[in-house]
């Protein structure tokens, strides 16, 4: 961490202490049953996602994950990767966009499996397009404004990503996905972070010089030791419908899945909700 980042970290933490706000350790009280009931009241009926554990284990064995990748959360991340392409029939002609890639090995893994072309995107990448391989392009830009043609993408994946879209960029991502997907193309949001209360998590020791504003009507929750994150959005069902679903084109069909029995994979698996959008 640079000296400037350390300065901002200390300043933000002091600001938090002076605010008198009580830090929250762990998540807010959460009832998955209540969230599901709220979805049903909106006419959205979740379907259970039943994992074939043996097929998932075989995927992990075959995938070329770097040693030590993701630490204690390897099972969670590899599970997200595995499930995200189960909803598509990828081929060598397919184009996949991995949003908020952050250097993840996912592009290499699905190219090894299917031979497909992959674009890895992240706001933190150097601006512009770089061809890393003949099948792999890296694009540094806001994911809501990707320099790609309309109806050109077969699969858009967001692994632990949508919650980081600050301001109205979650709304803008909904519109961009509608533009980019081919008929039959999918966007998979995994996990889709839900709660009974629309809230934003913030680490009081964030190194951001200017802290992002939280959503109108949401609750700001300080959470210590949250990897320095200054913004992580958890939707209530109403907030998700108003902010995201309302901005998806009518040609997109939404399917909601609930992940069952995470303990069958690993004690650190926290996946609960999966959002899948299909261009009709």
XYZ file of C-alpha atoms in Angstrom:
280
model
C 0.000 0.000 0.000
C 1.331 3.422 -0.957
C 1.916 6.191 1.574
C -1.043 8.094 0.097
C -3.326 5.052 0.440
C -2.220 4.592 4.047
C -3.045 8.233 4.694
C -6.559 7.890 3.278
C -7.072 4.613 5.164
C -6.167 6.278 8.454
C -8.281 9.353 7.654
C -11.348 7.278 6.782
C -10.999 5.157 9.898
C -10.704 8.225 12.127
C -13.768 9.672 10.398
C -15.618 6.456 11.185
C -14.575 6.538 14.861
C -15.644 10.159 15.247
C -19.020 9.436 13.641
C -20.067 7.364 16.650
C -21.420 4.687 14.289
C -21.170 1.182 15.688
C -19.248 -1.238 13.474
C -21.154 -4.330 12.410
C -19.303 -7.642 12.532
C -20.624 -10.204 10.073
C -23.754 -9.873 7.999
C -27.037 -8.331 9.015
C -29.672 -10.692 10.405
C -30.882 -12.634 7.396
C -33.743 -14.969 6.656
C -33.543 -16.677 3.286
C -37.154 -17.763 3.741
C -38.321 -14.160 4.111
C -36.400 -13.094 1.007
C -37.951 -15.975 -0.956
C -41.416 -14.995 0.253
C -40.793 -11.407 -0.911
C -39.800 -12.710 -4.343
C -42.956 -14.807 -4.525
C -45.065 -11.770 -3.624
C -43.522 -10.078 -6.685
C -44.494 -13.043 -8.860
C -40.928 -14.399 -9.034
C -40.750 -18.059 -8.027
C -37.212 -19.308 -7.343
C -36.190 -22.712 -8.623
C -33.792 -24.876 -6.603
C -30.371 -25.354 -8.180
C -29.247 -28.892 -7.432
C -25.526 -29.356 -7.842
C -24.046 -32.534 -9.285
C -21.192 -32.604 -6.795
C -19.199 -35.266 -8.635
C -19.299 -33.296 -11.894
C -18.213 -30.178 -10.022
C -15.313 -32.078 -8.397
C -14.259 -33.342 -11.830
C -14.298 -29.758 -13.126
C -12.011 -28.635 -10.290
C -9.597 -31.461 -11.061
C -9.492 -30.544 -14.734
C -9.341 -26.757 -14.334
C -5.920 -25.166 -14.167
C -6.298 -23.035 -11.046
C -3.018 -21.576 -9.759
C -1.849 -23.052 -6.453
C -3.334 -21.218 -3.499
C -5.901 -19.395 -5.643
C -8.610 -17.787 -3.444
C -7.289 -19.345 -0.215
C -10.071 -20.493 2.120
C -12.672 -19.403 -0.436
C -11.432 -21.569 -3.287
C -14.520 -23.803 -3.116
C -16.856 -20.802 -3.295
C -15.084 -19.189 -6.245
C -14.594 -22.397 -8.239
C -18.255 -23.240 -7.606
C -19.314 -19.836 -8.975
C -17.181 -20.439 -12.067
C -18.588 -23.924 -12.590
C -22.243 -22.970 -12.216
C -21.980 -19.827 -14.350
C -21.498 -21.727 -17.608
C -23.970 -24.526 -16.853
C -26.784 -22.412 -18.301
C -25.124 -22.076 -21.742
C -24.030 -24.437 -24.502
C -20.609 -22.983 -25.304
C -18.653 -23.858 -28.450
C -15.541 -22.614 -30.234
C -17.712 -19.946 -31.889
C -19.015 -18.575 -28.578
C -17.986 -15.209 -27.131
C -17.923 -14.889 -23.341
C -17.489 -11.622 -21.420
C -16.234 -12.001 -17.855
C -17.158 -8.751 -16.109
C -15.026 -7.481 -13.205
C -12.505 -10.209 -13.961
C -9.726 -8.733 -11.764
C -7.167 -11.179 -13.172
C -9.185 -14.329 -12.464
C -8.196 -17.591 -14.178
C -11.773 -18.099 -15.409
C -11.064 -17.108 -19.070
C -8.285 -19.710 -19.377
C -10.458 -22.359 -17.746
C -13.454 -22.016 -20.059
C -11.227 -21.695 -23.125
C -9.562 -24.969 -22.139
C -12.991 -26.579 -21.766
C -14.790 -25.194 -24.828
C -12.281 -23.381 -27.038
C -14.464 -20.262 -26.849
C -13.331 -16.662 -27.220
C -13.226 -14.650 -24.001
C -13.125 -10.979 -23.114
C -11.984 -10.205 -19.588
C -13.142 -6.804 -18.405
C -12.322 -4.750 -15.355
C -12.429 -1.089 -14.441
C -9.001 -1.491 -12.826
C -7.327 -2.767 -16.020
C -5.336 -0.210 -18.049
C -7.777 1.634 -20.348
C -8.304 0.176 -23.804
C -8.159 -3.216 -25.481
C -5.208 -5.625 -25.372
C -5.076 -8.959 -27.212
C -3.516 -11.379 -24.728
C -4.062 -14.481 -26.913
C -5.786 -15.087 -30.216
C -8.836 -16.113 -28.168
C -8.469 -13.709 -25.214
C -8.856 -9.923 -25.148
C -8.573 -7.745 -22.062
C -10.629 -4.553 -21.964
C -10.096 -1.920 -19.321
C -13.270 0.169 -19.037
C -16.561 0.558 -17.237
C -18.541 -2.629 -17.969
C -21.629 -0.538 -18.657
C -19.989 0.855 -21.799
C -18.196 -2.042 -23.470
C -16.880 -1.374 -26.997
C -18.666 -4.390 -28.470
C -21.309 -4.717 -31.155
C -24.995 -5.180 -30.399
C -26.131 -8.819 -30.096
C -22.537 -10.125 -30.226
C -22.140 -11.985 -26.912
C -23.235 -15.506 -25.941
C -22.538 -15.374 -22.199
C -21.889 -12.586 -19.707
C -20.613 -13.691 -16.302
C -20.524 -11.623 -13.128
C -18.774 -13.527 -10.346
C -19.015 -11.551 -7.090
C -19.287 -8.428 -9.226
C -22.672 -6.706 -9.417
C -22.586 -5.686 -5.753
C -19.575 -3.441 -6.506
C -21.366 -1.367 -9.175
C -21.599 2.046 -7.547
C -24.231 4.710 -8.140
C -26.511 3.878 -11.068
C -24.079 1.489 -12.733
C -26.133 -1.529 -11.691
C -29.028 -0.029 -13.662
C -26.684 0.730 -16.561
C -25.334 -2.843 -16.528
C -28.876 -4.155 -16.892
C -29.305 -2.029 -20.023
C -25.870 -2.933 -21.420
C -26.483 -6.662 -21.063
C -29.755 -6.282 -22.961
C -27.814 -4.638 -25.784
C -24.894 -7.051 -25.916
C -26.529 -10.471 -25.758
C -27.420 -12.474 -28.834
C -30.860 -14.100 -28.987
C -30.501 -17.082 -26.674
C -27.529 -15.467 -24.920
C -27.330 -15.466 -21.123
C -26.114 -13.230 -18.338
C -25.368 -15.001 -15.053
C -25.069 -13.075 -11.789
C -23.523 -15.312 -9.158
C -23.930 -14.733 -6.297
C -26.874 -12.362 -6.429
C -26.535 -10.761 -3.014
C -29.941 -10.388 -1.353
C -31.165 -9.438 2.097
C -34.363 -8.353 3.793
C -32.834 -4.864 4.067
C -31.376 -2.862 1.174
C -27.928 -1.956 2.479
C -24.373 -1.090 1.522
C -21.332 -2.476 3.331
C -18.270 -0.289 3.839
C -14.961 -1.082 5.484
C -14.182 1.855 7.808
C -10.536 1.508 6.772
C -11.170 1.966 3.045
C -8.264 3.636 1.237
C -10.546 5.551 -1.147
C -9.863 9.302 -1.238
C -13.502 10.064 -2.032
C -15.965 7.597 -0.581
C -18.887 6.665 -2.875
C -22.425 7.701 -2.027
C -24.830 4.974 -1.002
C -28.167 4.287 -2.698
C -31.103 6.447 -1.762
C -33.228 4.522 0.710
C -30.471 2.073 1.625
C -28.691 1.640 4.951
C -24.941 2.182 5.317
C -23.335 -0.594 7.353
C -19.743 -0.348 8.505
C -18.009 -3.695 8.658
C -14.465 -4.032 9.934
C -11.864 -6.154 8.110
C -13.929 -6.172 4.911
C -10.897 -6.152 2.590
C -10.885 -2.355 2.409
C -14.080 -2.344 0.322
C -15.884 0.990 0.325
C -19.077 -0.136 -1.426
C -20.841 -3.511 -1.585
C -24.574 -3.490 -2.269
C -27.026 -6.064 -0.908
C -30.484 -5.715 -2.456
C -33.824 -6.106 -0.812
C -36.301 -7.719 -3.215
C -37.995 -4.360 -3.817
C -34.674 -2.637 -4.471
C -33.608 -5.366 -6.899
C -36.866 -5.104 -8.823
C -36.775 -1.304 -8.919
C -33.084 -0.859 -9.645
C -32.210 -3.851 -11.831
C -35.211 -5.699 -13.221
C -36.930 -2.442 -14.191
C -33.965 -1.572 -16.417
C -33.687 -4.896 -18.236
C -35.157 -4.903 -21.742
C -38.471 -6.723 -22.142
C -36.758 -9.164 -24.483
C -34.858 -10.564 -21.494
C -36.317 -13.407 -19.444
C -35.292 -13.602 -15.781
C -34.893 -16.870 -13.914
C -34.001 -16.998 -10.234
C -32.305 -19.975 -8.622
C -31.652 -20.754 -4.995
C -28.602 -22.846 -4.169
C -29.313 -25.693 -1.800
C -27.022 -27.623 0.525
C -23.824 -25.511 0.286
C -22.367 -27.602 3.108
C -22.159 -30.522 0.663
C -19.343 -28.638 -1.078
C -17.404 -26.858 1.664
C -17.999 -25.101 4.975
C -16.896 -21.760 3.467
C -19.434 -21.799 0.625
C -21.890 -18.918 1.015
C -23.638 -19.003 -2.368
C -27.379 -18.550 -1.968
C -29.003 -16.801 -4.983
C -28.252 -17.027 -8.710
C -29.744 -14.669 -11.266
C -29.930 -15.819 -14.903
C -31.108 -13.560 -17.742
C -31.812 -14.928 -21.212
C -32.241 -12.853 -24.376
C -35.389 -14.075 -26.114
